[in-house]
Structure formats: C-alpha cells, structure tokens
Coordinates of C-alpha atoms and ligand atoms in Angstrom, one line a residue:
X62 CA -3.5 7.1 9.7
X63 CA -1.8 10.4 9.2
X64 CA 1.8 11.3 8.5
X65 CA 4.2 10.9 10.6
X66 CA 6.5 13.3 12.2
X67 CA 10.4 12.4 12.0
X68 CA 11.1 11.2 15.6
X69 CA 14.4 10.5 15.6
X70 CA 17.4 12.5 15.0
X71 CA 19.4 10.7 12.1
X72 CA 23.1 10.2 12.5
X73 CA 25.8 12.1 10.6
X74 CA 28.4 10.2 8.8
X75 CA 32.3 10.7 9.7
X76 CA 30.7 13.1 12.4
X77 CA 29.8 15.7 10.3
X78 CA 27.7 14.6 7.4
X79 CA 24.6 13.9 6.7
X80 CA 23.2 11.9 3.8
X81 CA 20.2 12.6 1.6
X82 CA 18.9 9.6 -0.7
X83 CA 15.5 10.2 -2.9
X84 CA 14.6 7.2 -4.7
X85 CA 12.8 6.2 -7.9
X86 CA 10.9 2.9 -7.6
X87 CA 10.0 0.9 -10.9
X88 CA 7.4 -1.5 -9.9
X89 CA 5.6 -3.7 -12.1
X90 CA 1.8 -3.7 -12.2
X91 CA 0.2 -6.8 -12.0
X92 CA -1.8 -7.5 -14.9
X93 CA -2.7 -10.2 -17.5
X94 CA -1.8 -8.3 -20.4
X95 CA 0.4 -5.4 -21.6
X96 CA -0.2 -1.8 -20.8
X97 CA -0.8 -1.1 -24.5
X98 CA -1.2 -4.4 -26.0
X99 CA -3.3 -7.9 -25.4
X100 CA -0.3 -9.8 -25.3
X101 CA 0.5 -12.5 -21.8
X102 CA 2.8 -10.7 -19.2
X103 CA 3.3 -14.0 -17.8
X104 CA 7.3 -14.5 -16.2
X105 CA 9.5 -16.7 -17.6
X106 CA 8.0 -18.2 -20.9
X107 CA 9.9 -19.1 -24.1
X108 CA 11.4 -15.7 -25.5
X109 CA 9.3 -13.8 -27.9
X110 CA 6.5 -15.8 -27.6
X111 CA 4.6 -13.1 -25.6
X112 CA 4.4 -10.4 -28.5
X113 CA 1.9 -8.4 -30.2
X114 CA 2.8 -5.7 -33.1
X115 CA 2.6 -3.1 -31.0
X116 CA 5.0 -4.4 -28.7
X117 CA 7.2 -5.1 -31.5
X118 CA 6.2 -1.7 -33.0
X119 CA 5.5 -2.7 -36.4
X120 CA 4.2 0.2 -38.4
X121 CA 0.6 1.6 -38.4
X122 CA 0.0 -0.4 -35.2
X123 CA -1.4 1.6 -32.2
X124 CA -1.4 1.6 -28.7
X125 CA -4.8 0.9 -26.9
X126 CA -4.5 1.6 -23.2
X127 CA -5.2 -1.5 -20.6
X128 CA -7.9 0.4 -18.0
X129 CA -6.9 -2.8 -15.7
X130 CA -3.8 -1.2 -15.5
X131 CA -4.9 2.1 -15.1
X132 CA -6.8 1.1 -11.8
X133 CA -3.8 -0.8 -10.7
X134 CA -2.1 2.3 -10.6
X135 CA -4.8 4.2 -8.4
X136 CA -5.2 2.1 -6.2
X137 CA -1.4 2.0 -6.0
X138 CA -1.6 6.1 -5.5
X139 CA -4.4 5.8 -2.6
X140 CA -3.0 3.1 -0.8
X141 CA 0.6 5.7 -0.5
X142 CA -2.4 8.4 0.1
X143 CA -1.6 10.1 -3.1
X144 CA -3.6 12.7 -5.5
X145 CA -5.2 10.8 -7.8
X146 CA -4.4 13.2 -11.2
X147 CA -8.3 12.9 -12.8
X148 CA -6.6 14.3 -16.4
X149 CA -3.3 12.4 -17.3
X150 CA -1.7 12.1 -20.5
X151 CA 1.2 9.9 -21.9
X152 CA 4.5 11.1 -23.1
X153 CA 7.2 9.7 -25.8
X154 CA 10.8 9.2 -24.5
X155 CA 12.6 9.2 -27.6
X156 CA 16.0 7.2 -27.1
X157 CA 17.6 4.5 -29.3
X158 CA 18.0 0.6 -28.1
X159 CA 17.5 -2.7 -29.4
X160 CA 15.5 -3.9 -26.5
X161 CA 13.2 -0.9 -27.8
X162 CA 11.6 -1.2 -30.8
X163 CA 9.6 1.4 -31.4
X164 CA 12.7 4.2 -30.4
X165 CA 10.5 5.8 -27.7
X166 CA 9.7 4.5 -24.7
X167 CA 5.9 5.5 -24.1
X168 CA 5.8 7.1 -20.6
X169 CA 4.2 10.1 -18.3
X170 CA 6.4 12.9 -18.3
X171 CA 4.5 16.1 -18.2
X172 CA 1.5 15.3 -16.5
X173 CA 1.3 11.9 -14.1
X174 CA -1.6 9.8 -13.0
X175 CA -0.4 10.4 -9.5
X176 CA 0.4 13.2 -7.9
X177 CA 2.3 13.9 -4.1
X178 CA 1.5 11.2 -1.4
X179 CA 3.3 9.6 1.3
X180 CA 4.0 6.6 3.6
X181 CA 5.1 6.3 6.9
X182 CA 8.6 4.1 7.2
X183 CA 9.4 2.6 10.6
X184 CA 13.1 1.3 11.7
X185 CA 11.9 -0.2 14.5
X186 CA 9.8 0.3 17.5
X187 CA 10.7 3.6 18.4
X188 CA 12.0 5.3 15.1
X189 CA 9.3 6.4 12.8
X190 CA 9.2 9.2 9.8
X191 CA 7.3 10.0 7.0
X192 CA 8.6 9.8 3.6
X193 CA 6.7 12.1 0.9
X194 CA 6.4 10.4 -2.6
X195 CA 6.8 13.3 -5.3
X196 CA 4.4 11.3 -7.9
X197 CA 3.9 8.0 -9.4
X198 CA 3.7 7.7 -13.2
X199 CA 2.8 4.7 -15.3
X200 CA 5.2 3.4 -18.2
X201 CA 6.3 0.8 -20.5
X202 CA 8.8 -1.6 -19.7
X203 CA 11.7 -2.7 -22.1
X204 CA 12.6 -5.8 -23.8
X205 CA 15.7 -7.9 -22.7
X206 CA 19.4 -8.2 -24.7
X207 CA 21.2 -11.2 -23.9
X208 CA 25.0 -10.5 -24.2
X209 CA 26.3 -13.7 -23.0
X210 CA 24.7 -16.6 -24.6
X211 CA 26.9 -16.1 -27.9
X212 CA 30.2 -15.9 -28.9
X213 CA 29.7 -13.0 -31.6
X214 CA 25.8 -12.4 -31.4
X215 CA 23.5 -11.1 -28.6
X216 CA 20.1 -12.0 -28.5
X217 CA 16.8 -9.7 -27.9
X218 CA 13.4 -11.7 -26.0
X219 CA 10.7 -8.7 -26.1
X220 CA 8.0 -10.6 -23.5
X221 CA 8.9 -7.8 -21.1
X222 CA 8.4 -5.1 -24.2
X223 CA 5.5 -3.6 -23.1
X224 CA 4.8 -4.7 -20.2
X225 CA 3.0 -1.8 -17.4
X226 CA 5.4 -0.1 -15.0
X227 CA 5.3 2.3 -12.2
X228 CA 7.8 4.8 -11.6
X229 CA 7.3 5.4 -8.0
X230 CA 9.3 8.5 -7.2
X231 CA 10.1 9.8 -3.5
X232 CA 11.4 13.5 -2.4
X233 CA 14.6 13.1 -0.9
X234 CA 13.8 12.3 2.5
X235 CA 15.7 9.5 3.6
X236 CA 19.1 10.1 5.8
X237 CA 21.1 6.9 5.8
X238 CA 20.9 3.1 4.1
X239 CA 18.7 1.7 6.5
X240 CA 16.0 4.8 5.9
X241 CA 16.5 3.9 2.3
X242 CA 16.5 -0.2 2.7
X243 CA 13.1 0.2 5.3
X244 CA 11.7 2.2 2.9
X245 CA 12.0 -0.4 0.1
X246 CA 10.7 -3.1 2.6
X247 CA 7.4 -0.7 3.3
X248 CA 6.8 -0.3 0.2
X249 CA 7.0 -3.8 -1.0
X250 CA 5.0 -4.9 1.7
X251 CA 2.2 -2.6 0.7
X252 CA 2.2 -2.9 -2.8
X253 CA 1.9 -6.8 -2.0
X254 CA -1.6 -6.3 0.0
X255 CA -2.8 -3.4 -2.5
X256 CA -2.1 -6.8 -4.9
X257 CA -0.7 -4.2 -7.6
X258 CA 3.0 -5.5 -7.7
X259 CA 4.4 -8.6 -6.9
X260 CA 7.8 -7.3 -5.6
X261 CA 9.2 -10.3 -6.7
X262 CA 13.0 -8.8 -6.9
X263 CA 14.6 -11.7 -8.1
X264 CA 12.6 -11.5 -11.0
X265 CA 13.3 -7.6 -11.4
X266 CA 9.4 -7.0 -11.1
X267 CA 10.8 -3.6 -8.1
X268 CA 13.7 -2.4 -9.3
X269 CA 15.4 0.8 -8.0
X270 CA 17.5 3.8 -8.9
X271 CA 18.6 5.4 -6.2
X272 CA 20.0 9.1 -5.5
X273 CA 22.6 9.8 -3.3
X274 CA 24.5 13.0 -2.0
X275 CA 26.2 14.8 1.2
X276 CA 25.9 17.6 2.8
X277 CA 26.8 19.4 6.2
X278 CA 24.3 20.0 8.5
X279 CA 21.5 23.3 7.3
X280 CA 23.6 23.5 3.9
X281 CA 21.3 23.3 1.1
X282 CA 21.3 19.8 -0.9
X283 CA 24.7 18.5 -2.6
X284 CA 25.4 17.4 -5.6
X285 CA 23.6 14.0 -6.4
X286 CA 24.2 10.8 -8.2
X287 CA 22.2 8.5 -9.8
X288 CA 23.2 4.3 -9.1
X289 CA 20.7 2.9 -11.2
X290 CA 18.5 -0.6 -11.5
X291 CA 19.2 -2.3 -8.6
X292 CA 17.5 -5.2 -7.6
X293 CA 17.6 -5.7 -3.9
X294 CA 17.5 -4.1 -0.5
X295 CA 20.9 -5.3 0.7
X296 CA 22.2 -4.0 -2.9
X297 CA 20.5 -0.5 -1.9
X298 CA 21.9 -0.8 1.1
X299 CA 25.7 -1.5 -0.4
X300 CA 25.6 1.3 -2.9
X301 CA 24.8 4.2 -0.6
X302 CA 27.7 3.1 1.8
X303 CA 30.2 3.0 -1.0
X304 CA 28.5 6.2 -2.6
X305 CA 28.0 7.9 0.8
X306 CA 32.2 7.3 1.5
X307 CA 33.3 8.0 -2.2
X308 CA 31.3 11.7 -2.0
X309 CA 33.0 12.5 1.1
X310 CA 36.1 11.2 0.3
X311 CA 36.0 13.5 -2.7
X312 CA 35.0 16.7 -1.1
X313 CA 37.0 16.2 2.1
X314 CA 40.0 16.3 -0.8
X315 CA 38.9 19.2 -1.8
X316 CA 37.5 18.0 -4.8
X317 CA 33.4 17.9 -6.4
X318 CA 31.0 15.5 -6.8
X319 CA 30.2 15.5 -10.3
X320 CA 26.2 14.9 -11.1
X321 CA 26.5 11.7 -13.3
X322 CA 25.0 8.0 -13.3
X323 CA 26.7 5.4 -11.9
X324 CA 26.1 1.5 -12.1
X325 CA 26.6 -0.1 -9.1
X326 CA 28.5 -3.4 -9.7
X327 CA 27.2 -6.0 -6.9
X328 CA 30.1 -8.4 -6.6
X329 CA 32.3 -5.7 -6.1
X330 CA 30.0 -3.8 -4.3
X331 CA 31.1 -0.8 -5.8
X332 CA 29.1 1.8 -8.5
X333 CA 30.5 3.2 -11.3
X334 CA 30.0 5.9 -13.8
X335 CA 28.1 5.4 -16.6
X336 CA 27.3 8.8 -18.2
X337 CA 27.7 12.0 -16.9
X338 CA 25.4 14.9 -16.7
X339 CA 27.3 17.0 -19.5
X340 CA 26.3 13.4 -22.3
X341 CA 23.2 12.9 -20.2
X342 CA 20.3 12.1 -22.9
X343 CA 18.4 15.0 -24.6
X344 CA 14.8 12.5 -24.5
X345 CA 12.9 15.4 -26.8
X346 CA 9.8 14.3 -24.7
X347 CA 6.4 14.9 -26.9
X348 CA 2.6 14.0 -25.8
X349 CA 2.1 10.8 -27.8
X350 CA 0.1 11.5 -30.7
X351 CA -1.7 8.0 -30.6
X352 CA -2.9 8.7 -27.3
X353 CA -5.8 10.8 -26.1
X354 CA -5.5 12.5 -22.2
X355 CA -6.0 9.9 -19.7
X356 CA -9.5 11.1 -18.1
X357 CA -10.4 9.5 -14.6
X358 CA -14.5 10.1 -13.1
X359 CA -14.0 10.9 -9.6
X360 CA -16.5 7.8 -9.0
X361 CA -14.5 5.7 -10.5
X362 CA -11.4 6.7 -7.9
X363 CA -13.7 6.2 -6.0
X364 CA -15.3 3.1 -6.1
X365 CA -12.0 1.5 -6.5
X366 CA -10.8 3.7 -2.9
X367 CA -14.0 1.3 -1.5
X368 CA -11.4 -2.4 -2.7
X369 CA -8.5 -0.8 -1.1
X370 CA -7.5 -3.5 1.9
X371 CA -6.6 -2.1 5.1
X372 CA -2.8 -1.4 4.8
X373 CA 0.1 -3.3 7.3
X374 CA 1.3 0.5 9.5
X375 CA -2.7 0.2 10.3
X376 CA -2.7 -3.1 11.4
X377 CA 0.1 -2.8 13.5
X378 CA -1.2 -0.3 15.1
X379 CA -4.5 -2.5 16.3
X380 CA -2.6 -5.5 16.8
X381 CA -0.2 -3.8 19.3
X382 CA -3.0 -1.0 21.3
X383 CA -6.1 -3.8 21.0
X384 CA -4.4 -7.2 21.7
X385 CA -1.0 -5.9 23.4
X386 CA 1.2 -8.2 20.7
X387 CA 5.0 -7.0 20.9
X388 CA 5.9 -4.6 18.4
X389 CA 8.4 -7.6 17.2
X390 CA 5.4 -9.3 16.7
X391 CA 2.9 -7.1 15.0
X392 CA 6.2 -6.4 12.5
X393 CA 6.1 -10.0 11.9
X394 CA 2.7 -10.8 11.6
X395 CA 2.1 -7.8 9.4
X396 CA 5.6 -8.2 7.2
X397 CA 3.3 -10.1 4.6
X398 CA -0.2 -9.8 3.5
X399 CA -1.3 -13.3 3.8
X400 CA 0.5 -13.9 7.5
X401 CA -1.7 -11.0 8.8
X402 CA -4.2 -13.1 7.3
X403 CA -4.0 -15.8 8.5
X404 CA -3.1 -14.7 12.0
X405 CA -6.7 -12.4 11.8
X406 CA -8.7 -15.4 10.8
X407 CA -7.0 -16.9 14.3
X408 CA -8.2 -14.1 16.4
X409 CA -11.9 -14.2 14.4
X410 CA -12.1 -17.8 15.0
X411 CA -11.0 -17.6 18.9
X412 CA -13.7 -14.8 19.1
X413 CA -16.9 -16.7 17.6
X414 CA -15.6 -19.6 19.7
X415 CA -16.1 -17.6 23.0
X416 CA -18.3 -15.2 22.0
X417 CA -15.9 -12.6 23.5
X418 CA -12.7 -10.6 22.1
X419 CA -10.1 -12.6 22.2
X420 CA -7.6 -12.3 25.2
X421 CA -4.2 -10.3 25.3
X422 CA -2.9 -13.3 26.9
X423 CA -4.3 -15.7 24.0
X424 CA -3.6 -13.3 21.2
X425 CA -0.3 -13.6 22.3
X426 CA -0.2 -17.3 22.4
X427 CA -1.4 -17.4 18.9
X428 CA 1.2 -15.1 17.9
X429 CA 3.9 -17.2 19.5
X430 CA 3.0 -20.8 17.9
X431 CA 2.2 -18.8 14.9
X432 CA 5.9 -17.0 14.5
X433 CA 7.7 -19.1 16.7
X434 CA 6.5 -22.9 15.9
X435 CA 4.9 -22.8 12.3
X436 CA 7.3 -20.4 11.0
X437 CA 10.4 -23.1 11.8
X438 CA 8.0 -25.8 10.1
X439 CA 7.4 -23.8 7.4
X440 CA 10.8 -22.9 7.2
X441 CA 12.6 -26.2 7.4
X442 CA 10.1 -27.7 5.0
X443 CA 10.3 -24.6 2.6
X444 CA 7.2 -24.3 2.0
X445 CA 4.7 -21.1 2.0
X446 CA 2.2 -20.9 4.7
X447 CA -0.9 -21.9 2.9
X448 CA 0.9 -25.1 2.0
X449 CA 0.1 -26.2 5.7
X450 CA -2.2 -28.4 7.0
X451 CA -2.1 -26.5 10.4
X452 CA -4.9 -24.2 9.5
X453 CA -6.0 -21.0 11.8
X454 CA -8.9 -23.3 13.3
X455 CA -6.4 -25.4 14.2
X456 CA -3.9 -23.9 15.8
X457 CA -6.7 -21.8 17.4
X458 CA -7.4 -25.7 18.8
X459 CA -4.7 -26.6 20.0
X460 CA -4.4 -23.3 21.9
X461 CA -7.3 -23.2 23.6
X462 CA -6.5 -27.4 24.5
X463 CA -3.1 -25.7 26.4
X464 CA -5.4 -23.1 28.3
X465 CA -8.2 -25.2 29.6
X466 CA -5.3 -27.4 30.8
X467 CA -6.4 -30.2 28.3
X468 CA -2.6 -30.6 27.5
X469 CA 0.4 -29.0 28.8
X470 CA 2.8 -26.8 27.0
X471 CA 5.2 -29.5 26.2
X472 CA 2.4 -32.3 24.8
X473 CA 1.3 -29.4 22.8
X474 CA 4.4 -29.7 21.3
X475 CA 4.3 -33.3 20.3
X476 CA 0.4 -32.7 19.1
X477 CA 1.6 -29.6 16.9
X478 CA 4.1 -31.7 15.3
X479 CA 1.7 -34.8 14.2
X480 CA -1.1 -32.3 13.4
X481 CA 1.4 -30.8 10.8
X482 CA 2.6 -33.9 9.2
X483 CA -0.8 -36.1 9.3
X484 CA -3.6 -33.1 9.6
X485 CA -5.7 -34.4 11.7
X486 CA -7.3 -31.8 14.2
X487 CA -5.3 -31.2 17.6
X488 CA -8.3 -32.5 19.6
X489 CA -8.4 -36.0 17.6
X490 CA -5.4 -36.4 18.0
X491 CA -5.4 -35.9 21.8
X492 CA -8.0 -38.5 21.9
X493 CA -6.9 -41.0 19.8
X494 CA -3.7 -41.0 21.4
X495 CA -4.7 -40.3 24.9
X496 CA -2.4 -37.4 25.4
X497 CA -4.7 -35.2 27.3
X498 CA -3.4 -33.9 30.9
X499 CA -4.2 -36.4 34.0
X500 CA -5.5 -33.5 36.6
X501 CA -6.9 -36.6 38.5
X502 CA -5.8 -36.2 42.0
X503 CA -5.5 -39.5 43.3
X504 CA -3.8 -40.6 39.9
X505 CA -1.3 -38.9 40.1
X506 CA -0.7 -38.8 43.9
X507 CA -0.6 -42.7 43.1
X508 CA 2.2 -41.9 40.8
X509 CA 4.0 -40.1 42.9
X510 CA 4.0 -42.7 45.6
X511 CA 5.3 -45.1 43.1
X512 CA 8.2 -42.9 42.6
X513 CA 9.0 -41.9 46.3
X514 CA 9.2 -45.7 46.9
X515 CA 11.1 -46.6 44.4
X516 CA 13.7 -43.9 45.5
X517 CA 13.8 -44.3 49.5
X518 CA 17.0 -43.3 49.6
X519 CA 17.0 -39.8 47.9
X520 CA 13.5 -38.9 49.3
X521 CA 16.0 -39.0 52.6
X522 CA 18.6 -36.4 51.6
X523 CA 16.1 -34.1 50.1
X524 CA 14.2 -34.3 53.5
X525 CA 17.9 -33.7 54.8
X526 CA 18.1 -30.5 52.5
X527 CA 19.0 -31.5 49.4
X528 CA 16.7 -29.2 47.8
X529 CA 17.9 -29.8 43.8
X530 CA 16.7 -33.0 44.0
X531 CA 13.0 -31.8 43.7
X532 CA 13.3 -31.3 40.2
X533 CA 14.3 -35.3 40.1
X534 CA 11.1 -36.2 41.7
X535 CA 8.9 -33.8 39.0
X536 CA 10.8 -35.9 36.3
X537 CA 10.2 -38.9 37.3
X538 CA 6.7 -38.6 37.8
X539 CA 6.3 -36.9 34.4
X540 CA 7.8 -40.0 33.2
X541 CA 5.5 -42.1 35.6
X542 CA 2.2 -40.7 33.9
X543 CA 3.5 -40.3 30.0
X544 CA 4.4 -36.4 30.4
X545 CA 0.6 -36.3 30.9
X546 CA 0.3 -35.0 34.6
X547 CA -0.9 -31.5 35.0
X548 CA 3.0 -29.8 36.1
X549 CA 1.0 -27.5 39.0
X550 CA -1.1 -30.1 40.7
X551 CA 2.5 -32.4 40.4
X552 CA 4.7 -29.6 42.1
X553 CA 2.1 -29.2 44.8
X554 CA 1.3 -32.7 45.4
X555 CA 5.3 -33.6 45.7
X556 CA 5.7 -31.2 47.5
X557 CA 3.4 -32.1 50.7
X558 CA 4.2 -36.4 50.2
X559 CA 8.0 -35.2 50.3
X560 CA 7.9 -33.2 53.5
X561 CA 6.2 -36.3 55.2
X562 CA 8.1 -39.6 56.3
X563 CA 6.3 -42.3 54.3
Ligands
ADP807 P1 15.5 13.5 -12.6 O1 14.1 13.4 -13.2 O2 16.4 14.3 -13.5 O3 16.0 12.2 -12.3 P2 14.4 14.6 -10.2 O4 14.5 16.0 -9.6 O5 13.0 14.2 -10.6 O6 15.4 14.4 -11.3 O7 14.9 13.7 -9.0 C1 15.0 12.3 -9.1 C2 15.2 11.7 -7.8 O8 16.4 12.3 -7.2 C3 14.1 11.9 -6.8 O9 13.9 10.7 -6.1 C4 14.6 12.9 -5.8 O10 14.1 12.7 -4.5 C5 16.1 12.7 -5.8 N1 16.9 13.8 -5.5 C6 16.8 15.1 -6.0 N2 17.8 15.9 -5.5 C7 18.6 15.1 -4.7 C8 19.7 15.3 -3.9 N3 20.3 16.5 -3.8 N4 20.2 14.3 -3.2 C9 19.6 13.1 -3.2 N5 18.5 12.8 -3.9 C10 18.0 13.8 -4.7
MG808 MG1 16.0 10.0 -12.6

C-alpha cells in the first residue's frame, strides 16, 4: 500500500471556511505490566491494589523499562508505516497533581521512538486521503482522583499510575468532523489487529485531544485550540462542530481566536476554556536521569516488522479486486480484526473444499449470511462472534447446501436458525429433519396435480387470464411438499399443467 492522494475536495463551512483539525491520540499499550514497573495493568480491580513503589514514587525507587512495551510501540509505528527512531530517550514533564506522585510525568519529549508515518483514511467508497502522523511517543499514564464519592474528601486509586501510553500525534490534515471521526475509527481498527491497544473507549484505553481552527481558503493556518480528553468518536465529532461555529462566529465579529485549551462538556455538547496560552504550563522538560537512551538493533525492528498482521485498507483492497465483495461489504467484514477472520477462514475452507478459488458469486453469499444473518443473531443475542456455534465450516455448509440446490434459500433459513441454537452441522440437520429440496419430477408434478384439483375453479380463471393467480398455485404447492420443492422446476412444471385442460 502507498499513500494516498486526497481525492476529494473537502467542503468549506458557511461557504467560505475551511477547517483544519490535527489530533493527538493517547492509546494505551497492551501489556501485563506497567511501562516502568512489574505491577498488573489489569482494568477495573479494587483501587490501589495494582501498585508498585515506583508507581507510587517512593524515594530511591527507579524505573526499569518494560521491552514488551517497547515492541508494542514499534510495531504500532510500522503498522502506521512510521520511522522506527533506533536511539530514543525519555523525558521528565515536571507538573504538580495528586493523581501524580512522583511530580513528573515520565515521557518522550525531545527525541520519540517513532518518527513521521501515515495512514490512509477512507469516508466511503469514493473519498480517500492520506493522513500523515508527525510521531508517536511512549509515556506514562496517570493515576485517577475521585471527586464525587465524598462529601468533603476526594479519593486517589493509582492502578492506572504507570501504566504505558502512546501519544499518537497527526499533522493537521483533516478538513471537517467526519475526516477527524474516520480517522479515529481507522486507527482503532488497526491498532486492534496490530493487538497493541484495545481501543476500548469506554474504558478511556484511546482517548483524544483534538485541535481545531479556521481559515479561508490558501491563508496560512489560524489560530488553534486545544479540546482535550475525549473519549468517543461522536464526542470528536460534537466538539469540532461547536468549535468550528464558535471560531467563525468570533472572527466573522471581528474578533480573535485566542490559542487556549478548552474542555469539552459532553452533555452540553459544548467546550470550554480551561487555560489559556498566556498561564499555559512551563513543563521544564529534562532527559530523565534514571534512564539511559532507548537503543533499538535494526534486527530487532525487524524481526518484529516479520509479526505485523496484514492491516484492514489491505484487505479491503483484495476482498473487493479478487472476490468482487461490495465496498459496503469489505468495510464490514474488515471493520474488526476477528470478522475478517472469520470471514477469511470461510473463503479458505470453501477453497480446500473445491480445490479451486472460491467464486465471486459464493464469496458473496458468505458475505451476505455472514453480515446480513449472523450479524442480527449475534446482535439480538448480544453476544461476540466467537460465542457462536455457527462456525466458518458451517456456514461455509450450509452455503454450498443452497448452491447445489440441496435446500432452497428459504429452508436455509429455517436450517441457519436451528444450527445456531442447537449446533448441529447444517447437513445433519437437513437429514435428520428431511428438509432437503424435492427436485424429483414426478413428485412434484404429483403435487401439483393435487393442487390443480383441489382448485378447479381458479385453474379456470387463470386459463381465462387471470395471470396473479399463478403465484396462488406456487404457494400452494410449496405448502403441498413442506417448502421443500425446488422453486424453478415448480414454476416450470405449473406452468405447462396450467396451460392444459385437465
Ligand atoms: P503542542 O505540542 O504545543 O500541542 P504541536 O505543534 O505539537 O503543539 O501540535 C499539536 C497538535 O496540533 C498536532 O496534532 C497538530 O497537527 C495540531 N495543530 C497544529 N497547528 C494546528 C492548527 N493551526 N490547526 C489545527 N491543528 C493544528
Ligand atoms: Mg498538545
């Protein structure tokens, strides 16, 4: 894959402006322990029960860097085809807080594990562009205050002290919410098969600031602002509206947009300041004196560039040029890492079945009872895909009984829905409850001469012209043979005993 090329002119706002967002990412590594410390990262255990000295910063205890978490955040910089920096070093942030023990937030200031990369972000089928990342540095994460439990006291759980961050930081390339909002989706998506980040928002593990400011057309960029920590697409999406309004609102008045960060309140839906650029903090960053460089062997980039998975825009790709699945689809099935799975393993079991690649017209099949059928299963039973008893051999089954006319569309139906609740295989059940397709001529030219004496009289006014009342005749001959009579062979059959007085 290679960057792509903005294809798409973006709209201006109020006719005239255009937006510029640039976004910082925090996205937290996936790990056992700590990025300085042994201690569980593990969500949502009793408060303070998940920390070591050094992530309570008691004195003379020192920081001892978690390589696990070093690779995590490689491969994180070649799966967003980044520079991998080979000499790193960590930085203190000096500011005060009680969720922050030590008074410094250990971080990469001056020189970042990853350097400039980027990722291609996709609106839909035809609106592509390529976003550039301006680095990706590793960092601490903070302990939690609890304001709100207490009349008078606030409480302080330090699990989350300590625990391995990456501040993902983009150039600002994006031009309205939805840019922004796909963006956040890509990236999710891809940190999720890389298997470096949950991007579990809800539990704040991607959490974004997000930078904001107008401009007409070929000015150079505006002021920005800063709406910091927030926690979900739709709330990206809410703040650069009301941002993207305020700023013009404010310059159209002849007035300035004042560089300053904002919080953006999500039941109002509005941001507000929180310091501006004049109080902004002086952080008196200093290499950390516990810490030597960070220094990377090129084999180890590497041998951990041989791990990386292949990455959803690349799938997409194949699944749409090789099988000819509907960009709607490919979205889908790509959206998560362990859909594209399982919808792969479909394709590779159809394959060694036939000993051929598997059809455009049966890859799309799959991809229909796959995102149509078991994702409304799934759905209304909540529960995640590998939860279900309708594996890919199975549902590669119970396709292939549909196109060797073993079962019609419809029966299909009524066999998906016991193979999902009692998971037995599609072809058992066919058997054991005789549901396979009668494509036995005389059995079902029997059946239809059952029917056309039992109904004399409207066999008479469709011979008179009555044409709609064909469609009678197919439905009560499907009722005649259990649903079971292959639909073709009934049309044609009907047809010819129909057109004859019997
Ligand atoms: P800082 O480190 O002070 O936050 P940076 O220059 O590193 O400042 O920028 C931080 C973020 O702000 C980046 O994501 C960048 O893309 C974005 N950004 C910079 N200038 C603008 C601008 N004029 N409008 C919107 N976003 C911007
Ligand atoms: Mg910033």
């Amino acid at each position: 894959m290679s960057v792509a090329q903005r294809n798409y002119t973006p709209a201006l706002y109020k006719g005239n402006w255009e937006v510029v967002i640039g976004m910082e990412v925090h996205a937290q590594v996936i790990s056992q322990s700590k990025l300085f410390s042994g201690a569980s990262t593990t969500f949502g255990a009793e408060p303070n029960s998940q920390v070591s000295f050094v992530d309570a910063a008691f004195p003379g205890m020192l920081p001892v860097i978690n390589t696990f978490c070093v690779d995590q955040a490689i491969k994180t910089g070649l799966g967003l085809n980044a520079e991998i920096n080979l000499w790193s070093r960590f930085d203190r942030k000096n500011y005060f807080y009680p969720d922050l023990p030590s008074g410094y937030q250990i971080s990469q200031f001056y020189n970042p594990i990853i350097g400039p990369g980027w990722i291609n972000v996709r609106l839909d089928e035809a609106k592509v562009f390529g976003l550039r990342i301006n680095h990706i540095h590793l960092e601490q994460d903070a302990g939690k205050s609890f304001h709100d439990q207490h009349p008078h006291k606030s409480y302080i759980d330090l699990n989350r002290a300590g625990v391995a961050l990456m501040e993902i930081v983009t150039e600002p390339d994006m031009r309205s919410k939805e840019e922004a909002s796909a963006f956040l989706r890509i990236l999710r998506t891809t940190l999720r098969y890389l298997g470096t980040c949950d991007g579990n928002m809800e539990e704040g593990s991607l959490r974004s600031d997000v930078n904001v400011s107008v401009r007409r057309p070929d000015e150079t960029l505006g002021t920005r602002v800063e709406v910091k920590n927030i926690n979900s697409s739709r709330f990206v999406e809410q703040a650069i509206e009301f941002e993207v309004s305020r700023q013009i609102d404010l310059i159209e008045n002849g007035k300035k947009v004042i560089q300053e960060t904002r919080l953006f309140n999500s039941s109002s839906g509005e941001t507000k300041s929180m310091r501006s650029k004049e109080d902004a903090q002086d952080y008196r960053y200093m290499p950390d004196p516990d810490l030597p460089p960070l220094i990377l062997s090129a084999e180890r980039v590497e041998s951990i560039r041989r791990t990386l998975p292949e990455l959803p825009d690349k799938k997409l790709t194949w699944l749409q040029e090789d099988y000819g699945l509907s960009y709607y689809d490919a979205a889908l099935i790509t959206s998560e890492c362990g859909n594209a799975a399982y919808y792969e393993e479909c394709l590779a079991v159809e394959a060694r079945k036939s000993g051929n690649k598997v059809s455009n017209e049966k890859a799309k099949m799959l991809a229909n009872w796959f995102t149509g059928d078991l994702f409304a299963y799934l759905n209304k039973a909540g529960l995640d895909l590998g939860a279900s008893k309708i594996s890919p051999a199975y549902l590669v089954e119970l396709v292939d009984l549909v196109c060797d006319d073993s079962i019609s569309g419809k029966i299909a139906k009524d066999v998906f829905d016991i193979v999902w609740s009692g998971g037995e295989s599609p072809v058992a059940v066919v058997e054991r409850q005789g549901m396979r397709q009668i494509t036995d001529s005389a059995a079902i030219e029997a059946a239809i001469s059952k029917v056309i004496d039992q109904n004399q009289d409207k066999a008479q006014e469709y011979r008179n012209g009555k044409d709609k009342l064909f469609g009678f005749f197919v439905g009560q001959v499907m009722k005649e043979t259990g649903g079971k009579a292959n639909p073709n062979m009934v049309n044609d059959i009907l047809k010819k005993k129909l057109s004859v007085d019997s």
